[in-house]
Amino acid sequence: MEASSTSLKKIKFGKLKVVRRRLLQRYEHQPFISCLAGFYSCRWKRYQRRRTEPGKCCCKTRECVFFPLLVGAFCFSLVFLYLWGEAKNDYNNFDWYNYGNLGFWFLWSLVLLIVAAILFMYITLLLVLAMCLLAEGQQLYLHWSHKIGTFLVLGFSVAAIFILSVLWGDQWKTVLLSFQITAPYLHIGAITIMVLLSWPMALHAIRADKKVVQVIIVGPYLAILLFLFLIPLGMYSPCIREVGTLGPKPALIGHRGAPMLAPENTEMSFQKTIEHGADGLETDVTISYDGVPFLMHDSTLSRTTNIKEVYPNDTAQNAALFSWDALKELNAGAWFLKDKPFSCMGSLSRADQNQAMNQSIYKLSNFLRLADSQNKLVIFDLYRPPEKHPYRNSWINRTLEVILNESGIRPHLVLWLENDMRSFVQSVAPGFQQTMGSKAPVEDLLTDNIVKLNLAYTEMSSEDIRKYAEANITTNFYVINEPWLFSLAWCSGAHSVTTNAVHTLKNLSQPLFLMTPRQYNIMWILTDLASVLLISLIFALHWWRERSFSCCAHEGDPMLESGTYNKFRTELSNMPTVMA
């Protein structure tokens, strides 16, 4: 009898050792969990942590309320980072806007990008730590310092999105355009995130002791997953097209020359544009007080000349109120080396630096002669002089005199953009290519003899491009600097683009992200199938693990059946040290 009792005790003790060994296999992950909890909760000691019991909530009520804020901060910071990342094409405009308000030049756009990236990485790290803790069945407790950081990230992201939407709302159009290029790859990224989320989802769904809780956990997850699977059915990208249907590469028009390589609107800038194979030159024309048209974009001379040194009392005066004798005394290149207006500018050679330092304000007549000698198209914005200017009412006539009589440029090279007195211009210069700066019905454009549209890239539409092309009206989009945006214009059928980056876009032999519908379908189907397989395996693995523990706990042992197993498991999870 004693032998039988001893044998029974040995059997029970042996089973208990098996349970203990399996539980310790989980507990042996403590170094990893220590790092997770330490960084997330600042709780580095084991007895400070709690494991989530089957069927229980993953965190306390206060943490349950705060976790959605963490997820919201991640979402808003992601949206802002994507918005600002895609706005890179227009960073120079943003910096120019700030220059007009602050009075000094600085690359605020780059600073904002760096801050957005740092905040996003910080909040992403917190979210990844939370997911890993949930995957390990640990209760969540975010340290108060991280809670403050989360509020800062959320507040900064929401405020930045709101301010940009109010002051620079067109950037949302850029984001919508970017989806035509990035949507197939964002789809793969979203599916990948859902696969990673399946691990904690499966763990807590299978360990839930009520069917309702399981439905609450798994239902929304599966709904989002199904939505992502079906998104490609409504996806459109002009760069997904059959072989042989891509149109010719758009012609390149240098915006104020090559302002990433030389001071804008100077002779050097236009020479650099020509060297890199541009098809046309774009500029801005102002008329001096004594009637000399010259090239200047800003209304004042303070940003692109040394007027603060030469005429310190006239820095705020309109550029058109200076005589040509005063203008030609100014240096128009030194600022370029000092301010470096583009964040992606390369280093200049010593010869280019010396040449830039000696640039002066460029006359329209000299600009036109250069374009004619190189057989380049020209397009320019013509600024009307201010009140009390001698040429206030004869600005177009004076400009036409320079074009037709002084420069000698062939008329067909001139894309005439100014809409005032268009009929008069057509009568005295019938050879000009009449260009309109806004969309209009095809009938109206043909009535005005319009042969080209010059539109902001945010108005890009492959349908409109095709419609105008059928009426022999070509389209030019400005200002396109980024390769992805140029690729979109190319795939959409644009005939030309105005750009600051002729030297970069000239080297593109085909659009980025170009693929056939068959290639995209294969990518889409393989991604969905692979994700379904992985998610199914993850759910099956968690089901098997939990079933194994359950079987081990209840297999012929009254003590374990009565709940001692769960009690032992809880105590073991909260132990300060690993049992030998």
Short mmCIF file of N, CA, C and O in Angstrom, two decimals, residues 288-348:
data_model
loop_
_atom_site.label_atom_id
_atom_site.label_comp_id
_atom_site.label_asym_id
_atom_site.label_seq_id
_atom_site.Cartn_x
_atom_site.Cartn_y
_atom_site.Cartn_z
N SER A 288 12.17 97.57 -65.79
CA SER A 288 12.81 98.59 -64.95
C SER A 288 12.11 99.94 -65.13
O SER A 288 11.29 100.13 -66.03
N TYR A 289 12.47 100.89 -64.28
CA TYR A 289 11.83 102.21 -64.30
C TYR A 289 12.07 102.94 -65.61
O TYR A 289 11.24 103.75 -66.04
N ASP A 290 13.19 102.64 -66.27
CA ASP A 290 13.49 103.28 -67.55
C ASP A 290 13.20 102.38 -68.74
O ASP A 290 13.69 102.60 -69.85
N GLY A 291 12.38 101.32 -68.52
CA GLY A 291 11.86 100.55 -69.64
C GLY A 291 12.72 99.41 -70.13
O GLY A 291 12.56 98.98 -71.28
N VAL A 292 13.60 98.87 -69.31
CA VAL A 292 14.43 97.72 -69.72
C VAL A 292 13.86 96.46 -69.07
O VAL A 292 13.93 96.31 -67.84
N PRO A 293 13.31 95.54 -69.87
CA PRO A 293 12.84 94.27 -69.29
C PRO A 293 14.03 93.44 -68.80
O PRO A 293 15.01 93.26 -69.52
N PHE A 294 13.93 92.94 -67.56
CA PHE A 294 15.00 92.11 -66.98
C PHE A 294 14.37 90.95 -66.23
O PHE A 294 13.15 90.91 -66.00
N LEU A 295 15.20 89.99 -65.85
CA LEU A 295 14.70 88.75 -65.27
C LEU A 295 14.77 88.82 -63.74
O LEU A 295 15.85 88.96 -63.16
N MET A 296 13.61 88.71 -63.11
CA MET A 296 13.54 88.73 -61.65
C MET A 296 12.20 88.13 -61.22
O MET A 296 11.15 88.55 -61.71
N HIS A 297 12.27 87.16 -60.31
CA HIS A 297 11.05 86.51 -59.85
C HIS A 297 10.38 87.28 -58.72
O HIS A 297 9.16 87.50 -58.74
N ASP A 298 11.14 87.68 -57.72
CA ASP A 298 10.57 88.34 -56.54
C ASP A 298 10.20 89.79 -56.85
O ASP A 298 10.74 90.41 -57.77
N SER A 299 9.30 90.32 -56.03
CA SER A 299 8.92 91.73 -56.20
C SER A 299 10.01 92.66 -55.68
O SER A 299 10.08 93.82 -56.09
N THR A 300 10.87 92.16 -54.79
CA THR A 300 12.00 92.95 -54.29
C THR A 300 13.31 92.26 -54.67
O THR A 300 13.31 91.11 -55.14
N LEU A 301 14.40 92.95 -54.41
CA LEU A 301 15.71 92.43 -54.81
C LEU A 301 16.50 91.83 -53.64
O LEU A 301 17.64 91.40 -53.83
N SER A 302 15.90 91.77 -52.46
CA SER A 302 16.67 91.41 -51.26
C SER A 302 17.10 89.95 -51.22
O SER A 302 18.15 89.64 -50.66
N ARG A 303 16.33 89.03 -51.79
CA ARG A 303 16.69 87.61 -51.69
C ARG A 303 17.80 87.21 -52.64
O ARG A 303 18.69 86.45 -52.27
N THR A 304 17.77 87.71 -53.86
CA THR A 304 18.69 87.20 -54.89
C THR A 304 19.76 88.20 -55.33
O THR A 304 20.41 87.96 -56.34
N THR A 305 19.92 89.29 -54.62
CA THR A 305 21.01 90.24 -54.94
C THR A 305 21.64 90.75 -53.64
O THR A 305 21.18 90.45 -52.55
N ASN A 306 22.68 91.54 -53.80
CA ASN A 306 23.35 92.14 -52.64
C ASN A 306 22.89 93.57 -52.40
O ASN A 306 23.68 94.44 -52.03
N ILE A 307 21.60 93.82 -52.60
CA ILE A 307 21.08 95.19 -52.46
C ILE A 307 21.27 95.73 -51.04
O ILE A 307 21.40 96.95 -50.84
N LYS A 308 21.33 94.86 -50.03
CA LYS A 308 21.54 95.32 -48.66
C LYS A 308 22.89 96.00 -48.49
O LYS A 308 23.05 96.86 -47.62
N GLU A 309 23.84 95.62 -49.33
CA GLU A 309 25.17 96.22 -49.26
C GLU A 309 25.27 97.46 -50.14
O GLU A 309 25.89 98.46 -49.76
N VAL A 310 24.64 97.41 -51.31
CA VAL A 310 24.78 98.50 -52.28
C VAL A 310 23.78 99.62 -52.00
O VAL A 310 24.14 100.81 -52.00
N TYR A 311 22.50 99.25 -51.80
CA TYR A 311 21.45 100.24 -51.52
C TYR A 311 20.71 99.83 -50.25
O TYR A 311 19.55 99.38 -50.30
N PRO A 312 21.33 99.96 -49.10
CA PRO A 312 20.71 99.46 -47.85
C PRO A 312 19.40 100.11 -47.48
O PRO A 312 18.61 99.53 -46.74
N ASN A 313 19.12 101.29 -47.99
CA ASN A 313 17.87 101.99 -47.65
C ASN A 313 16.72 101.63 -48.58
O ASN A 313 15.59 102.09 -48.39
N ASP A 314 17.01 100.82 -49.62
CA ASP A 314 15.99 100.52 -50.63
C ASP A 314 15.68 99.02 -50.72
O ASP A 314 15.19 98.55 -51.74
N THR A 315 15.97 98.28 -49.68
CA THR A 315 15.79 96.82 -49.75
C THR A 315 14.34 96.40 -49.93
O THR A 315 14.06 95.35 -50.50
N ALA A 316 13.40 97.20 -49.44
CA ALA A 316 11.98 96.84 -49.54
C ALA A 316 11.31 97.43 -50.78
O ALA A 316 10.12 97.19 -51.01
N GLN A 317 12.05 98.16 -51.58
CA GLN A 317 11.46 98.81 -52.75
C GLN A 317 11.23 97.81 -53.87
O GLN A 317 11.99 96.87 -54.07
N ASN A 318 10.15 98.01 -54.61
CA ASN A 318 9.81 97.13 -55.73
C ASN A 318 10.93 97.15 -56.76
O ASN A 318 11.49 98.20 -57.09
N ALA A 319 11.26 95.97 -57.29
CA ALA A 319 12.36 95.85 -58.24
C ALA A 319 12.13 96.69 -59.49
O ALA A 319 13.09 97.17 -60.11
N ALA A 320 10.87 96.88 -59.86
CA ALA A 320 10.57 97.63 -61.08
C ALA A 320 10.81 99.13 -60.93
O ALA A 320 10.79 99.86 -61.93
N LEU A 321 11.05 99.60 -59.73
CA LEU A 321 11.24 101.03 -59.50
C LEU A 321 12.71 101.44 -59.55
O LEU A 321 13.05 102.59 -59.29
N PHE A 322 13.59 100.50 -59.90
CA PHE A 322 15.01 100.81 -60.07
C PHE A 322 15.30 101.02 -61.55
O PHE A 322 14.69 100.38 -62.43
N SER A 323 16.23 101.89 -61.84
CA SER A 323 16.68 102.06 -63.23
C SER A 323 17.64 100.92 -63.58
O SER A 323 18.20 100.26 -62.70
N TRP A 324 17.83 100.73 -64.88
CA TRP A 324 18.74 99.65 -65.30
C TRP A 324 20.18 99.94 -64.87
O TRP A 324 20.92 99.02 -64.51
N ASP A 325 20.57 101.20 -64.86
CA ASP A 325 21.93 101.54 -64.42
C ASP A 325 22.14 101.12 -62.97
O ASP A 325 23.24 100.68 -62.60
N ALA A 326 21.10 101.25 -62.13
CA ALA A 326 21.22 100.83 -60.73
C ALA A 326 21.19 99.30 -60.62
O ALA A 326 21.93 98.71 -59.82
N LEU A 327 20.37 98.67 -61.44
CA LEU A 327 20.24 97.21 -61.37
C LEU A 327 21.52 96.49 -61.78
O LEU A 327 21.90 95.48 -61.18
N LYS A 328 22.17 96.99 -62.81
CA LYS A 328 23.34 96.26 -63.30
C LYS A 328 24.55 96.38 -62.37
O LYS A 328 25.55 95.70 -62.57
N GLU A 329 24.44 97.21 -61.34
CA GLU A 329 25.51 97.31 -60.35
C GLU A 329 25.41 96.21 -59.30
O GLU A 329 26.36 96.01 -58.53
N LEU A 330 24.31 95.52 -59.26
CA LEU A 330 24.08 94.52 -58.21
C LEU A 330 24.66 93.16 -58.59
O LEU A 330 24.69 92.78 -59.77
N ASN A 331 25.10 92.43 -57.58
CA ASN A 331 25.56 91.05 -57.77
C ASN A 331 24.36 90.12 -57.58
O ASN A 331 23.65 90.20 -56.57
N ALA A 332 24.16 89.20 -58.53
CA ALA A 332 23.00 88.30 -58.47
C ALA A 332 23.40 86.85 -58.25
O ALA A 332 22.58 85.94 -58.48
N GLY A 333 24.63 86.60 -57.77
CA GLY A 333 25.07 85.22 -57.61
C GLY A 333 25.63 84.86 -56.25
O GLY A 333 25.59 83.69 -55.85
N ALA A 334 26.15 85.83 -55.51
CA ALA A 334 26.80 85.52 -54.22
C ALA A 334 25.82 84.89 -53.24
O ALA A 334 26.19 84.02 -52.44
N TRP A 335 24.57 85.31 -53.26
CA TRP A 335 23.56 84.78 -52.35
C TRP A 335 23.41 83.27 -52.49
O TRP A 335 23.12 82.55 -51.53
N PHE A 336 23.60 82.77 -53.72
CA PHE A 336 23.40 81.34 -54.01
C PHE A 336 24.38 80.48 -53.23
O PHE A 336 24.01 79.43 -52.68
N LEU A 337 25.63 80.92 -53.17
CA LEU A 337 26.65 80.17 -52.44
C LEU A 337 26.45 80.28 -50.93
O LEU A 337 26.78 79.37 -50.17
N LYS A 338 25.89 81.40 -50.49
CA LYS A 338 25.69 81.62 -49.06
C LYS A 338 24.46 80.89 -48.53
O LYS A 338 24.53 80.20 -47.50
N ASP A 339 23.32 81.01 -49.22
CA ASP A 339 22.06 80.48 -48.71
C ASP A 339 21.78 79.03 -49.10
O ASP A 339 21.04 78.34 -48.40
N LYS A 340 22.36 78.59 -50.24
CA LYS A 340 22.12 77.22 -50.72
C LYS A 340 20.63 76.90 -50.69
O LYS A 340 20.14 76.18 -49.81
N PRO A 341 19.88 77.41 -51.65
CA PRO A 341 18.41 77.38 -51.58
C PRO A 341 17.77 76.00 -51.67
O PRO A 341 16.58 75.87 -51.38
N PHE A 342 18.51 74.97 -52.09
CA PHE A 342 17.93 73.63 -52.19
C PHE A 342 18.71 72.67 -51.31
O PHE A 342 19.95 72.68 -51.30
N SER A 343 17.98 71.82 -50.60
CA SER A 343 18.63 70.87 -49.70
C SER A 343 19.40 69.79 -50.44
O SER A 343 20.32 69.19 -49.90
N CYS A 344 19.04 69.54 -51.71
CA CYS A 344 19.69 68.48 -52.48
C CYS A 344 20.77 69.02 -53.42
O CYS A 344 21.14 68.35 -54.37
N MET A 345 21.23 70.22 -53.18
CA MET A 345 22.28 70.79 -54.02
C MET A 345 23.59 70.03 -53.83
O MET A 345 23.99 69.71 -52.71
N GLY A 346 24.26 69.75 -54.93
CA GLY A 346 25.58 69.14 -54.85
C GLY A 346 26.64 70.22 -54.67
O GLY A 346 26.36 71.41 -54.73
N SER A 347 27.85 69.79 -54.44
CA SER A 347 28.95 70.75 -54.28
C SER A 347 29.38 71.24 -55.65
O SER A 347 29.45 70.48 -56.61
N LEU A 348 29.67 72.54 -55.75
CA LEU A 348 30.11 73.14 -57.01
C LEU A 348 31.62 73.08 -57.13
O LEU A 348 32.34 73.13 -56.13
#
